[in-house]
PDB file of C-alpha atoms and ligand atoms in Angstrom:
ATOM      1  CA  MET S  75    -123.853  63.509 -76.563  1.00  0.00           C
ATOM      2  CA  SER S  76    -120.459  62.091 -76.091  1.00  0.00           C
ATOM      3  CA  VAL S  77    -119.831  64.033 -73.004  1.00  0.00           C
ATOM      4  CA  LEU S  78    -122.980  62.410 -71.607  1.00  0.00           C
ATOM      5  CA  LEU S  79    -121.690  59.112 -72.704  1.00  0.00           C
ATOM      6  CA  ASP S  80    -118.470  59.767 -71.039  1.00  0.00           C
ATOM      7  CA  VAL S  81    -120.013  60.481 -67.698  1.00  0.00           C
ATOM      8  CA  ALA S  82    -122.320  57.404 -68.046  1.00  0.00           C
ATOM      9  CA  VAL S  83    -119.316  55.121 -68.496  1.00  0.00           C
ATOM     10  CA  GLU S  84    -117.473  56.550 -65.540  1.00  0.00           C
ATOM     11  CA  ALA S  85    -120.506  56.067 -63.560  1.00  0.00           C
ATOM     12  CA  GLY S  86    -121.155  52.564 -64.701  1.00  0.00           C
ATOM     13  CA  ARG S  87    -117.376  51.569 -64.244  1.00  0.00           C
ATOM     14  CA  LYS S  88    -117.246  53.001 -60.817  1.00  0.00           C
ATOM     15  CA  ALA S  89    -120.514  51.229 -59.681  1.00  0.00           C
ATOM     16  CA  GLY S  90    -119.201  47.892 -61.464  1.00  0.00           C
ATOM     17  CA  SER S  91    -116.142  48.088 -59.153  1.00  0.00           C
ATOM     18  CA  ILE S  92    -118.179  48.677 -56.065  1.00  0.00           C
ATOM     19  CA  LEU S  93    -120.316  45.554 -56.956  1.00  0.00           C
ATOM     20  CA  LEU S  94    -116.938  43.430 -57.307  1.00  0.00           C
ATOM     21  CA  ASP S  95    -115.815  44.855 -53.978  1.00  0.00           C
ATOM     22  CA  PHE S  96    -118.996  43.974 -52.312  1.00  0.00           C
ATOM     23  CA  THR S  97    -118.354  40.116 -53.914  1.00  0.00           C
ATOM     24  CA  LYS S  98    -115.258  40.178 -51.670  1.00  0.00           C
ATOM     25  CA  SER S  99    -116.230  41.847 -48.520  1.00  0.00           C
ATOM     26  CA  GLY S 100    -119.741  40.275 -48.223  1.00  0.00           C
ATOM     27  CA  PHE S 101    -123.165  42.040 -48.276  1.00  0.00           C
ATOM     28  CA  ARG S 102    -126.440  41.907 -46.455  1.00  0.00           C
ATOM     29  CA  ILE S 103    -129.605  40.513 -48.509  1.00  0.00           C
ATOM     30  CA  GLU S 104    -133.252  41.874 -47.776  1.00  0.00           C
ATOM     31  CA  HIS S 105    -136.145  40.184 -49.181  1.00  0.00           C
ATOM     32  CA  LYS S 106    -138.559  42.550 -51.072  1.00  0.00           C
ATOM     33  CA  ASN S 107    -140.752  39.389 -51.629  1.00  0.00           C
ATOM     34  CA  PRO S 108    -139.940  35.475 -50.953  1.00  0.00           C
ATOM     35  CA  ILE S 109    -137.959  35.555 -54.118  1.00  0.00           C
ATOM     36  CA  ASN S 110    -137.122  39.205 -54.990  1.00  0.00           C
ATOM     37  CA  LEU S 111    -133.861  40.221 -52.931  1.00  0.00           C
ATOM     38  CA  VAL S 112    -132.174  43.533 -52.582  1.00  0.00           C
ATOM     39  CA  THR S 113    -128.684  43.767 -51.180  1.00  0.00           C
ATOM     40  CA  ASP S 114    -126.294  46.466 -49.854  1.00  0.00           C
ATOM     41  CA  ALA S 115    -124.542  46.417 -53.058  1.00  0.00           C
ATOM     42  CA  ASP S 116    -127.723  47.352 -55.207  1.00  0.00           C
ATOM     43  CA  HIS S 117    -128.230  50.467 -52.710  1.00  0.00           C
ATOM     44  CA  ALA S 118    -124.354  51.558 -52.682  1.00  0.00           C
ATOM     45  CA  ALA S 119    -124.125  50.986 -56.632  1.00  0.00           C
ATOM     46  CA  GLU S 120    -127.324  53.200 -56.937  1.00  0.00           C
ATOM     47  CA  ARG S 121    -126.016  56.064 -55.005  1.00  0.00           C
ATOM     48  CA  CYS S 122    -122.685  55.914 -56.621  1.00  0.00           C
ATOM     49  CA  VAL S 123    -124.292  56.060 -60.397  1.00  0.00           C
ATOM     50  CA  ILE S 124    -126.618  59.039 -59.169  1.00  0.00           C
ATOM     51  CA  ASP S 125    -124.118  60.923 -57.349  1.00  0.00           C
ATOM     52  CA  HIS S 126    -121.646  60.654 -60.199  1.00  0.00           C
ATOM     53  CA  ILE S 127    -124.022  61.915 -62.895  1.00  0.00           C
ATOM     54  CA  HIS S 128    -125.773  64.479 -60.697  1.00  0.00           C
ATOM     55  CA  THR S 129    -122.571  66.205 -59.764  1.00  0.00           C
ATOM     56  CA  ARG S 130    -121.842  66.627 -63.681  1.00  0.00           C
ATOM     57  CA  PHE S 131    -125.679  67.200 -64.576  1.00  0.00           C
ATOM     58  CA  PRO S 132    -127.471  68.898 -61.550  1.00  0.00           C
ATOM     59  CA  THR S 133    -130.529  69.730 -63.325  1.00  0.00           C
ATOM     60  CA  HIS S 134    -131.332  66.293 -64.828  1.00  0.00           C
ATOM     61  CA  GLY S 135    -133.728  64.049 -63.447  1.00  0.00           C
ATOM     62  CA  PHE S 136    -133.381  60.203 -62.366  1.00  0.00           C
ATOM     63  CA  LEU S 137    -135.665  57.216 -62.268  1.00  0.00           C
ATOM     64  CA  ALA S 138    -133.825  54.643 -60.272  1.00  0.00           C
ATOM     65  CA  GLU S 139    -134.879  51.120 -59.062  1.00  0.00           C
ATOM     66  CA  GLU S 140    -134.220  51.541 -55.447  1.00  0.00           C
ATOM     67  CA  GLN S 141    -135.033  55.259 -54.912  1.00  0.00           C
ATOM     68  CA  GLY S 142    -137.775  55.623 -57.606  1.00  0.00           C
ATOM     69  CA  ARG S 143    -138.105  58.986 -59.289  1.00  0.00           C
ATOM     70  CA  ILE S 144    -136.029  61.690 -58.188  1.00  0.00           C
ATOM     71  CA  GLU S 145    -137.194  65.284 -59.693  1.00  0.00           C
ATOM     72  CA  GLN S 146    -134.321  67.892 -59.453  1.00  0.00           C
ATOM     73  CA  SER S 147    -136.078  70.334 -61.783  1.00  0.00           C
ATOM     74  CA  PRO S 148    -138.161  70.083 -64.905  1.00  0.00           C
ATOM     75  CA  SER S 149    -135.381  68.799 -67.240  1.00  0.00           C
ATOM     76  CA  PRO S 150    -135.677  67.050 -70.578  1.00  0.00           C
ATOM     77  CA  TYR S 151    -133.124  64.493 -69.816  1.00  0.00           C
ATOM     78  CA  LEU S 152    -133.999  61.524 -67.480  1.00  0.00           C
ATOM     79  CA  TRP S 153    -131.374  59.007 -66.474  1.00  0.00           C
ATOM     80  CA  ILE S 154    -132.920  55.519 -66.067  1.00  0.00           C
ATOM     81  CA  ILE S 155    -130.932  53.168 -63.819  1.00  0.00           C
ATOM     82  CA  ASP S 156    -130.663  49.807 -62.750  1.00  0.00           C
ATOM     83  CA  PRO S 157    -127.618  49.551 -60.437  1.00  0.00           C
ATOM     84  CA  LEU S 158    -127.512  45.872 -60.273  1.00  0.00           C
ATOM     85  CA  ASP S 159    -129.577  44.002 -63.052  1.00  0.00           C
ATOM     86  CA  GLY S 160    -129.244  40.365 -61.966  1.00  0.00           C
ATOM     87  CA  THR S 161    -129.397  40.715 -58.141  1.00  0.00           C
ATOM     88  CA  THR S 162    -130.372  36.878 -57.721  1.00  0.00           C
ATOM     89  CA  ASN S 163    -127.083  35.809 -59.720  1.00  0.00           C
ATOM     90  CA  PHE S 164    -125.116  38.337 -57.546  1.00  0.00           C
ATOM     91  CA  ALA S 165    -126.534  37.128 -54.555  1.00  0.00           C
ATOM     92  CA  HIS S 166    -125.590  33.468 -55.255  1.00  0.00           C
ATOM     93  CA  GLY S 167    -122.120  34.197 -56.903  1.00  0.00           C
ATOM     94  CA  PHE S 168    -123.237  33.482 -60.266  1.00  0.00           C
ATOM     95  CA  PRO S 169    -121.254  36.139 -62.367  1.00  0.00           C
ATOM     96  CA  ALA S 170    -124.173  37.401 -64.607  1.00  0.00           C
ATOM     97  CA  TYR S 171    -125.143  40.907 -63.712  1.00  0.00           C
ATOM     98  CA  CYS S 172    -124.529  44.552 -64.812  1.00  0.00           C
ATOM     99  CA  VAL S 173    -124.976  47.982 -63.956  1.00  0.00           C
ATOM    100  CA  SER S 174    -127.472  49.683 -66.660  1.00  0.00           C
ATOM    101  CA  ILE S 175    -127.739  53.311 -67.370  1.00  0.00           C
ATOM    102  CA  GLY S 176    -130.180  54.577 -69.935  1.00  0.00           C
ATOM    103  CA  LEU S 177    -130.695  58.404 -70.973  1.00  0.00           C
ATOM    104  CA  GLU S 178    -134.279  59.682 -71.965  1.00  0.00           C
ATOM    105  CA  TYR S 179    -134.240  63.027 -73.745  1.00  0.00           C
ATOM    106  CA  ARG S 180    -137.874  64.357 -74.124  1.00  0.00           C
ATOM    107  CA  GLY S 181    -139.156  60.676 -73.679  1.00  0.00           C
ATOM    108  CA  ARG S 182    -136.924  59.139 -76.302  1.00  0.00           C
ATOM    109  CA  CYS S 183    -134.003  56.876 -75.137  1.00  0.00           C
ATOM    110  CA  VAL S 184    -130.866  58.275 -76.712  1.00  0.00           C
ATOM    111  CA  LEU S 185    -128.143  56.907 -74.998  1.00  0.00           C
ATOM    112  CA  GLY S 186    -127.339  53.361 -73.253  1.00  0.00           C
ATOM    113  CA  VAL S 187    -124.533  52.076 -71.165  1.00  0.00           C
ATOM    114  CA  VAL S 188    -124.401  48.430 -69.765  1.00  0.00           C
ATOM    115  CA  PHE S 189    -121.363  47.285 -67.775  1.00  0.00           C
ATOM    116  CA  ASP S 190    -120.676  43.669 -66.773  1.00  0.00           C
ATOM    117  CA  PRO S 191    -117.858  44.002 -64.220  1.00  0.00           C
ATOM    118  CA  SER S 192    -117.311  40.153 -64.290  1.00  0.00           C
ATOM    119  CA  ARG S 193    -116.344  40.035 -67.823  1.00  0.00           C
ATOM    120  CA  ASP S 194    -115.285  43.675 -68.098  1.00  0.00           C
ATOM    121  CA  ASP S 195    -117.711  43.931 -71.029  1.00  0.00           C
ATOM    122  CA  LEU S 196    -118.668  47.437 -71.588  1.00  0.00           C
ATOM    123  CA  PHE S 197    -121.816  47.748 -73.994  1.00  0.00           C
ATOM    124  CA  THR S 198    -122.419  51.450 -75.235  1.00  0.00           C
ATOM    125  CA  ALA S 199    -124.833  53.066 -77.768  1.00  0.00           C
ATOM    126  CA  ILE S 200    -125.678  56.587 -78.862  1.00  0.00           C
ATOM    127  CA  GLU S 201    -128.773  57.323 -81.011  1.00  0.00           C
ATOM    128  CA  GLY S 202    -127.652  57.399 -84.792  1.00  0.00           C
ATOM    129  CA  CYS S 203    -124.223  56.167 -83.872  1.00  0.00           C
ATOM    130  CA  GLY S 204    -124.327  52.361 -83.790  1.00  0.00           C
ATOM    131  CA  ALA S 205    -123.815  50.223 -80.792  1.00  0.00           C
ATOM    132  CA  GLN S 206    -120.442  48.944 -79.350  1.00  0.00           C
ATOM    133  CA  LEU S 207    -118.828  46.382 -77.102  1.00  0.00           C
ATOM    134  CA  ASN S 208    -115.543  47.621 -75.530  1.00  0.00           C
ATOM    135  CA  GLY S 209    -115.304  50.019 -78.324  1.00  0.00           C
ATOM    136  CA  HIS S 210    -115.813  47.738 -81.236  1.00  0.00           C
ATOM    137  CA  PRO S 211    -118.983  48.058 -83.313  1.00  0.00           C
ATOM    138  CA  ILE S 212    -121.545  45.156 -82.680  1.00  0.00           C
ATOM    139  CA  HIS S 213    -124.271  43.851 -84.834  1.00  0.00           C
ATOM    140  CA  VAL S 214    -127.400  41.593 -84.249  1.00  0.00           C
ATOM    141  CA  SER S 215    -127.151  38.028 -85.704  1.00  0.00           C
ATOM    142  CA  ASN S 216    -128.146  36.783 -89.322  1.00  0.00           C
ATOM    143  CA  ALA S 217    -130.457  33.777 -87.911  1.00  0.00           C
ATOM    144  CA  SER S 218    -133.493  33.649 -90.083  1.00  0.00           C
ATOM    145  CA  THR S 219    -135.605  31.031 -88.608  1.00  0.00           C
ATOM    146  CA  LEU S 220    -136.434  29.753 -85.018  1.00  0.00           C
ATOM    147  CA  ASP S 221    -135.018  26.525 -85.650  1.00  0.00           C
ATOM    148  CA  ASN S 222    -131.755  28.288 -85.945  1.00  0.00           C
ATOM    149  CA  SER S 223    -132.030  30.553 -83.217  1.00  0.00           C
ATOM    150  CA  LEU S 224    -130.915  30.714 -79.475  1.00  0.00           C
ATOM    151  CA  LEU S 225    -133.555  32.629 -77.702  1.00  0.00           C
ATOM    152  CA  VAL S 226    -133.519  34.091 -74.148  1.00  0.00           C
ATOM    153  CA  THR S 227    -136.250  34.910 -71.645  1.00  0.00           C
ATOM    154  CA  GLY S 228    -136.928  35.734 -67.952  1.00  0.00           C
ATOM    155  CA  PHE S 229    -139.566  35.342 -65.341  1.00  0.00           C
ATOM    156  CA  ALA S 230    -140.919  38.297 -63.009  1.00  0.00           C
ATOM    157  CA  TYR S 231    -140.958  37.956 -59.263  1.00  0.00           C
ATOM    158  CA  ASP S 232    -144.737  37.347 -59.364  1.00  0.00           C
ATOM    159  CA  ILE S 233    -144.273  34.161 -61.178  1.00  0.00           C
ATOM    160  CA  ARG S 234    -145.894  32.209 -58.207  1.00  0.00           C
ATOM    161  CA  GLU S 235    -149.072  34.154 -57.946  1.00  0.00           C
ATOM    162  CA  SER S 236    -149.587  35.525 -61.560  1.00  0.00           C
ATOM    163  CA  PRO S 237    -151.086  33.672 -64.222  1.00  0.00           C
ATOM    164  CA  ARG S 238    -149.136  35.856 -66.706  1.00  0.00           C
ATOM    165  CA  ASN S 239    -145.997  34.259 -65.797  1.00  0.00           C
ATOM    166  CA  ASN S 240    -144.541  33.636 -68.978  1.00  0.00           C
ATOM    167  CA  LEU S 241    -144.431  29.869 -68.455  1.00  0.00           C
ATOM    168  CA  ASP S 242    -146.869  29.374 -71.485  1.00  0.00           C
ATOM    169  CA  HIS S 243    -144.559  31.132 -73.864  1.00  0.00           C
ATOM    170  CA  PHE S 244    -141.559  29.217 -72.626  1.00  0.00           C
ATOM    171  CA  ALA S 245    -143.262  26.137 -73.111  1.00  0.00           C
ATOM    172  CA  LYS S 246    -144.024  27.107 -76.894  1.00  0.00           C
ATOM    173  CA  PHE S 247    -140.604  28.412 -77.616  1.00  0.00           C
ATOM    174  CA  ALA S 248    -139.057  25.463 -76.016  1.00  0.00           C
ATOM    175  CA  LEU S 249    -140.526  23.425 -78.854  1.00  0.00           C
ATOM    176  CA  LYS S 250    -139.604  25.595 -81.657  1.00  0.00           C
ATOM    177  CA  ALA S 251    -136.232  27.501 -81.046  1.00  0.00           C
ATOM    178  CA  GLN S 252    -132.674  25.759 -81.229  1.00  0.00           C
ATOM    179  CA  GLY S 253    -132.256  26.556 -77.713  1.00  0.00           C
ATOM    180  CA  ILE S 254    -133.460  28.974 -74.831  1.00  0.00           C
ATOM    181  CA  ARG S 255    -131.542  30.357 -71.989  1.00  0.00           C
ATOM    182  CA  ARG S 256    -132.600  32.267 -68.832  1.00  0.00           C
ATOM    183  CA  THR S 257    -129.583  34.394 -67.773  1.00  0.00           C
ATOM    184  CA  GLY S 258    -131.320  36.374 -65.030  1.00  0.00           C
ATOM    185  CA  SER S 259    -130.214  39.762 -66.315  1.00  0.00           C
ATOM    186  CA  ALA S 260    -132.526  41.440 -68.804  1.00  0.00           C
ATOM    187  CA  ALA S 261    -130.050  44.134 -69.513  1.00  0.00           C
ATOM    188  CA  LEU S 262    -127.510  41.670 -70.489  1.00  0.00           C
ATOM    189  CA  ASP S 263    -130.308  39.685 -72.451  1.00  0.00           C
ATOM    190  CA  LEU S 264    -130.599  42.810 -74.585  1.00  0.00           C
ATOM    191  CA  CYS S 265    -127.096  43.538 -74.967  1.00  0.00           C
ATOM    192  CA  TYR S 266    -126.388  39.874 -76.082  1.00  0.00           C
ATOM    193  CA  VAL S 267    -129.134  40.290 -78.746  1.00  0.00           C
ATOM    194  CA  ALA S 268    -127.285  43.425 -79.842  1.00  0.00           C
ATOM    195  CA  ALA S 269    -124.071  41.478 -79.981  1.00  0.00           C
ATOM    196  CA  GLY S 270    -125.462  38.713 -81.994  1.00  0.00           C
ATOM    197  CA  ARG S 271    -124.964  36.191 -79.006  1.00  0.00           C
ATOM    198  CA  PHE S 272    -128.693  35.639 -78.818  1.00  0.00           C
ATOM    199  CA  ASP S 273    -131.198  36.012 -81.722  1.00  0.00           C
ATOM    200  CA  GLY S 274    -134.120  36.897 -79.738  1.00  0.00           C
ATOM    201  CA  PHE S 275    -135.560  37.655 -76.471  1.00  0.00           C
ATOM    202  CA  TRP S 276    -138.926  38.154 -74.886  1.00  0.00           C
ATOM    203  CA  GLU S 277    -140.180  38.958 -71.504  1.00  0.00           C
ATOM    204  CA  VAL S 278    -143.294  40.359 -69.834  1.00  0.00           C
ATOM    205  CA  LYS S 279    -143.536  42.829 -66.844  1.00  0.00           C
ATOM    206  CA  LEU S 280    -140.172  44.218 -66.934  1.00  0.00           C
ATOM    207  CA  ASN S 281    -139.580  47.804 -65.702  1.00  0.00           C
ATOM    208  CA  PRO S 282    -138.096  50.797 -67.515  1.00  0.00           C
ATOM    209  CA  TRP S 283    -134.947  50.434 -65.656  1.00  0.00           C
ATOM    210  CA  ASP S 284    -134.434  46.862 -67.042  1.00  0.00           C
ATOM    211  CA  MET S 285    -135.011  47.850 -70.853  1.00  0.00           C
ATOM    212  CA  ALA S 286    -133.889  51.567 -71.191  1.00  0.00           C
ATOM    213  CA  ALA S 287    -130.152  50.927 -71.953  1.00  0.00           C
ATOM    214  CA  GLY S 288    -130.349  47.714 -73.507  1.00  0.00           C
ATOM    215  CA  SER S 289    -133.169  48.630 -75.915  1.00  0.00           C
ATOM    216  CA  ILE S 290    -130.904  51.384 -77.567  1.00  0.00           C
ATOM    217  CA  LEU S 291    -128.184  48.949 -77.980  1.00  0.00           C
ATOM    218  CA  VAL S 292    -130.540  46.547 -79.866  1.00  0.00           C
ATOM    219  CA  LYS S 293    -131.861  49.364 -82.028  1.00  0.00           C
ATOM    220  CA  GLU S 294    -128.319  50.697 -82.797  1.00  0.00           C
ATOM    221  CA  ALA S 295    -127.030  47.246 -83.467  1.00  0.00           C
ATOM    222  CA  GLY S 296    -129.582  46.826 -86.116  1.00  0.00           C
ATOM    223  CA  GLY S 297    -132.257  44.831 -84.231  1.00  0.00           C
ATOM    224  CA  ARG S 298    -136.098  45.328 -83.788  1.00  0.00           C
ATOM    225  CA  LEU S 299    -138.087  46.092 -80.668  1.00  0.00           C
ATOM    226  CA  THR S 300    -141.689  45.964 -80.079  1.00  0.00           C
ATOM    227  CA  ASP S 301    -144.506  44.649 -78.027  1.00  0.00           C
ATOM    228  CA  PHE S 302    -146.302  41.322 -78.415  1.00  0.00           C
ATOM    229  CA  LEU S 303    -148.632  42.830 -81.017  1.00  0.00           C
ATOM    230  CA  GLY S 304    -145.905  44.198 -83.144  1.00  0.00           C
ATOM    231  CA  CYS S 305    -146.021  47.820 -81.826  1.00  0.00           C
ATOM    232  CA  ASP S 306    -142.859  49.833 -80.964  1.00  0.00           C
ATOM    233  CA  LEU S 307    -141.686  49.037 -77.635  1.00  0.00           C
ATOM    234  CA  SER S 308    -142.574  51.298 -74.722  1.00  0.00           C
ATOM    235  CA  LEU S 309    -140.385  51.282 -71.701  1.00  0.00           C
ATOM    236  CA  TYR S 310    -143.343  51.832 -69.563  1.00  0.00           C
ATOM    237  CA  GLY S 311    -145.301  48.915 -71.083  1.00  0.00           C
ATOM    238  CA  GLN S 312    -145.720  45.243 -70.115  1.00  0.00           C
ATOM    239  CA  GLU S 313    -144.388  43.285 -72.908  1.00  0.00           C
ATOM    240  CA  LEU S 314    -140.993  43.122 -74.670  1.00  0.00           C
ATOM    241  CA  VAL S 315    -139.713  41.350 -77.750  1.00  0.00           C
ATOM    242  CA  ALA S 316    -136.272  42.207 -78.926  1.00  0.00           C
ATOM    243  CA  SER S 317    -134.641  40.434 -81.964  1.00  0.00           C
ATOM    244  CA  ASN S 318    -132.396  40.488 -84.924  1.00  0.00           C
ATOM    245  CA  GLY S 319    -135.397  41.575 -87.162  1.00  0.00           C
ATOM    246  CA  HIS S 320    -135.375  38.489 -89.354  1.00  0.00           C
ATOM    247  CA  ILE S 321    -137.040  36.178 -86.657  1.00  0.00           C
ATOM    248  CA  HIS S 322    -139.177  38.818 -85.412  1.00  0.00           C
ATOM    249  CA  HIS S 323    -142.254  37.962 -86.966  1.00  0.00           C
ATOM    250  CA  ALA S 324    -141.949  34.299 -86.201  1.00  0.00           C
ATOM    251  CA  MET S 325    -141.427  35.240 -82.537  1.00  0.00           C
ATOM    252  CA  LEU S 326    -144.778  37.295 -82.659  1.00  0.00           C
ATOM    253  CA  THR S 327    -146.636  34.642 -84.260  1.00  0.00           C
ATOM    254  CA  VAL S 328    -145.766  32.083 -81.423  1.00  0.00           C
ATOM    255  CA  LEU S 329    -146.342  34.738 -78.546  1.00  0.00           C
ATOM    256  CA  ASN S 330    -149.909  35.259 -80.217  1.00  0.00           C
ATOM    257  CA  GLU S 331    -150.774  31.669 -80.698  1.00  0.00           C
ATOM    258  CA  THR S 332    -153.591  30.467 -78.647  1.00  0.00           C
ATOM    259  CA  PRO S 333    -152.555  28.171 -75.504  1.00  0.00           C
ATOM    260  CA  VAL S 334    -151.967  24.457 -76.380  1.00  0.00           C
ATOM    261  CA  GLN S 335    -155.054  22.541 -75.068  1.00  0.00           C
ATOM    262  CA  LYS S 336    -154.118  19.920 -72.586  1.00  0.00           C
ATOM    263  CA  ASN S 337    -154.579  16.411 -74.221  1.00  0.00           C
ATOM    264  CA  SER S 338    -156.535  13.852 -72.070  1.00  0.00           C
ATOM    265  CA  SER S 339    -154.469  10.790 -73.528  1.00  0.00           C
ATOM    266  CA  PRO S 340    -151.140  10.043 -71.800  1.00  0.00           C
TER     267      PRO S 340
HETATM  268  C1  IPD L 591    -134.435  41.252 -63.084  1.00  0.00           C
HETATM  269  C2  IPD L 591    -133.675  40.521 -64.064  1.00  0.00           C
HETATM  270  C3  IPD L 591    -134.297  39.343 -64.849  1.00  0.00           C
HETATM  271  C4  IPD L 591    -135.534  39.701 -65.047  1.00  0.00           C
HETATM  272  C5  IPD L 591    -136.450  40.209 -64.005  1.00  0.00           C
HETATM  273  C6  IPD L 591    -135.864  41.383 -63.479  1.00  0.00           C
HETATM  274  P1  IPD L 591    -133.033  42.585 -60.969  1.00  0.00           P
HETATM  275  O1  IPD L 591    -134.019  42.369 -62.404  1.00  0.00           O
HETATM  276  O2  IPD L 591    -133.511  41.512 -65.137  1.00  0.00           O
HETATM  277  O3  IPD L 591    -133.462  38.828 -65.705  1.00  0.00           O
HETATM  278  O4  IPD L 591    -136.341  38.301 -65.553  1.00  0.00           O
HETATM  279  O5  IPD L 591    -137.995  40.307 -64.369  1.00  0.00           O
HETATM  280  O6  IPD L 591    -136.516  42.126 -62.330  1.00  0.00           O
HETATM  281  O7  IPD L 591    -134.306  42.183 -60.027  1.00  0.00           O
HETATM  282  O8  IPD L 591    -132.020  41.558 -60.906  1.00  0.00           O
HETATM  283  O9  IPD L 591    -132.701  43.753 -60.998  1.00  0.00           O
HETATM  284 CA1   CA L 592    -133.424  44.750 -63.079  1.00  0.00          CA
HETATM  285 CA1   CA L 593    -131.698  45.547 -59.976  1.00  0.00          CA
END
């Protein structure tokens, strides 16, 4: 497993330096929809990660955001890659983005690497071995109430069209938490829960490449991951709640409250 981790770290660092190079040289932006961007940097970083890992492990499978599923052969190993999580931030020069590389073995996430090149933050985890930031062990926070918690969330790119756009949950948590942030990088949000920088994170309609690496970071740092009903997180599901464990029940309660009725009085 440590050989797999070394290769994933090399790939993450290489792709991270490609992203930084693009911030200096400039990049082309295309639109997947009016607010969903993709840049040359996303494509180049993804090619870099896949090529690097494929050279070392030619039989392994890949699921990557821009290229989709690449089947080399029926292998129990599946690398799940977001080459640039936080593309909108990247495109605006806001330094909150990362390379996210997770590894599933027989359908279970066993390894995660998230590299933030702007801060040189390298988050790593191997199943059963704990979570680390730049080689130092990290743990979730001790916050035990929403009143004392800094939460984070995000919004999917169909926010304008879909009624399931998370604004209802955001409004409810805004009145219960100490504070809420929206960083624009789900993989970093998960790593920040793992590092105790955030106490809880929820979002709807994330993709496996947003969650794979960060989810094992949270688990290995002592946190809890479920859907909104409290069932174990599925990387292929629609809902994610990640927390330090202590506030998990309180978060689920808020997520399952019936929507606040609009009052006719001012
Ligand atoms: C997005 C980010 C964002 C989350 C979106 C994701 P991208 O990924 O993780 O925080 O709210 O749902 O799609 O497009 O920057 O790779
Ligand atoms: Ca993403
Ligand atoms: Ca991405």
